[in-house]
C-alpha positions as a Markdown table, in Angstrom:
| # | Residue | x | y | z |
|---|---|---|---|---|
| 1 | Met | -2.3 | 66.5 | -18.6 |
| 2 | Thr | -5.1 | 64.5 | -20.1 |
| 3 | Glu | -2.8 | 62.9 | -22.6 |
| 4 | Lys | -0.6 | 61.6 | -19.7 |
| 5 | Thr | -3.7 | 60.5 | -17.8 |
| 6 | Asn | -5.0 | 58.6 | -20.9 |
| 7 | Arg | -1.6 | 57.0 | -21.4 |
| 8 | Leu | -1.5 | 55.9 | -17.7 |
| 9 | Lys | -5.0 | 54.5 | -18.0 |
| 10 | Glu | -4.0 | 52.6 | -21.1 |
| 11 | Leu | -0.9 | 51.2 | -19.4 |
| 12 | Ala | -3.0 | 50.1 | -16.4 |
| 13 | Glu | -5.5 | 48.4 | -18.6 |
| 14 | Arg | -2.7 | 46.6 | -20.5 |
| 15 | Ser | -1.1 | 45.4 | -17.3 |
| 16 | Leu | -4.5 | 44.1 | -16.0 |
| 17 | Gln | -5.0 | 42.2 | -19.2 |
| 18 | Gln | -1.6 | 40.6 | -18.9 |
| 19 | Phe | -2.1 | 39.4 | -15.3 |
| 20 | Thr | -5.8 | 38.4 | -15.5 |
| 21 | Pro | -6.0 | 34.7 | -14.5 |
| 22 | Ser | -7.8 | 32.5 | -16.8 |
| 23 | Val | -9.8 | 29.3 | -16.0 |
| 24 | Leu | -8.2 | 26.3 | -17.7 |
| 25 | Leu | -10.2 | 23.5 | -16.1 |
| 26 | Thr | -13.7 | 23.3 | -14.8 |
| 27 | Val | -14.5 | 22.2 | -11.3 |
| 28 | Lys | -15.7 | 18.8 | -12.6 |
| 29 | Gln | -12.5 | 18.3 | -14.6 |
| 30 | Leu | -10.4 | 19.2 | -11.6 |
| 31 | Glu | -12.4 | 16.7 | -9.5 |
| 32 | Glu | -11.9 | 14.0 | -12.1 |
| 33 | Leu | -8.2 | 14.7 | -12.3 |
| 34 | Gly | -8.0 | 14.6 | -8.5 |
| 35 | Asn | -9.7 | 11.2 | -8.5 |
| 36 | Glu | -7.3 | 9.9 | -11.1 |
| 37 | Leu | -4.3 | 11.2 | -9.2 |
| 38 | Tyr | -5.6 | 9.6 | -6.0 |
| 39 | Asp | -5.9 | 6.2 | -7.8 |
| 40 | Val | -2.4 | 6.5 | -9.2 |
| 41 | Met | -1.0 | 7.4 | -5.7 |
| 42 | Asn | -2.8 | 4.4 | -4.2 |
| 43 | Thr | -1.4 | 2.1 | -6.9 |
| 44 | Leu | 2.1 | 3.4 | -6.4 |
| 45 | Glu | 1.8 | 2.9 | -2.6 |
| 46 | Met | 0.6 | -0.7 | -3.2 |
| 47 | Asn | 3.5 | -1.3 | -5.6 |
| 48 | Asn | 5.9 | 0.0 | -3.0 |
| 49 | Leu | 4.5 | -2.2 | -0.3 |
| 50 | Thr | 4.7 | -5.2 | -2.6 |
| 51 | Leu | 8.3 | -4.5 | -3.5 |
| 52 | Glu | 9.2 | -4.2 | 0.2 |
| 53 | Gly | 7.5 | -7.5 | 0.8 |
| 54 | Leu | 9.4 | -9.2 | -2.0 |
| 55 | Gln | 12.7 | -7.7 | -0.7 |
| 56 | Phe | 12.1 | -9.2 | 2.7 |
| 57 | Ile | 11.2 | -12.5 | 1.2 |
| 58 | Gln | 14.3 | -12.6 | -0.9 |
| 59 | Asn | 16.4 | -12.0 | 2.2 |
| 60 | Lys | 14.8 | -15.1 | 3.7 |
| 61 | Asp | 14.0 | -13.3 | 6.9 |
| 62 | Glu | 10.8 | -15.1 | 7.9 |
| 63 | Ala | 9.7 | -12.6 | 10.6 |
| 64 | Arg | 10.2 | -9.6 | 8.3 |
| 65 | Ala | 8.6 | -11.3 | 5.4 |
| 66 | Phe | 5.5 | -12.1 | 7.5 |
| 67 | Leu | 5.3 | -8.5 | 8.7 |
| 68 | Ala | 5.6 | -7.2 | 5.2 |
| 69 | Leu | 3.0 | -9.5 | 3.8 |
| 70 | Lys | 0.7 | -8.6 | 6.7 |
| 71 | Lys | 1.2 | -4.9 | 5.9 |
| 72 | Ile | 0.3 | -5.5 | 2.3 |
| 73 | Phe | -2.7 | -7.6 | 3.2 |
| 74 | Phe | -4.1 | -4.9 | 5.5 |
| 75 | Tyr | -3.4 | -2.2 | 3.0 |
| 76 | Cys | -5.4 | -4.2 | 0.4 |
| 77 | Leu | -8.3 | -4.4 | 2.8 |
| 78 | Gln | -8.3 | -0.7 | 3.5 |
| 79 | Thr | -8.3 | 0.3 | -0.2 |
| 80 | Lys | -11.3 | -1.9 | -1.1 |
């Protein structure tokens, strides 16, 4: 009975070791990574808005071009 109990204990310890989560990044590293990702997302959003504005301008639709440029302008003001 003790041999079986010891084997069960050993199996339980092995399974715990396999599923123990490990810390790969510190809080500071995660924060820095989050800030970098936030900056990348803002840049992508700005690029998308710029492309939309250029597409409207290429279509020579003055009203849409004005609205797109206005949207880009106000977005730039918000991010600064």
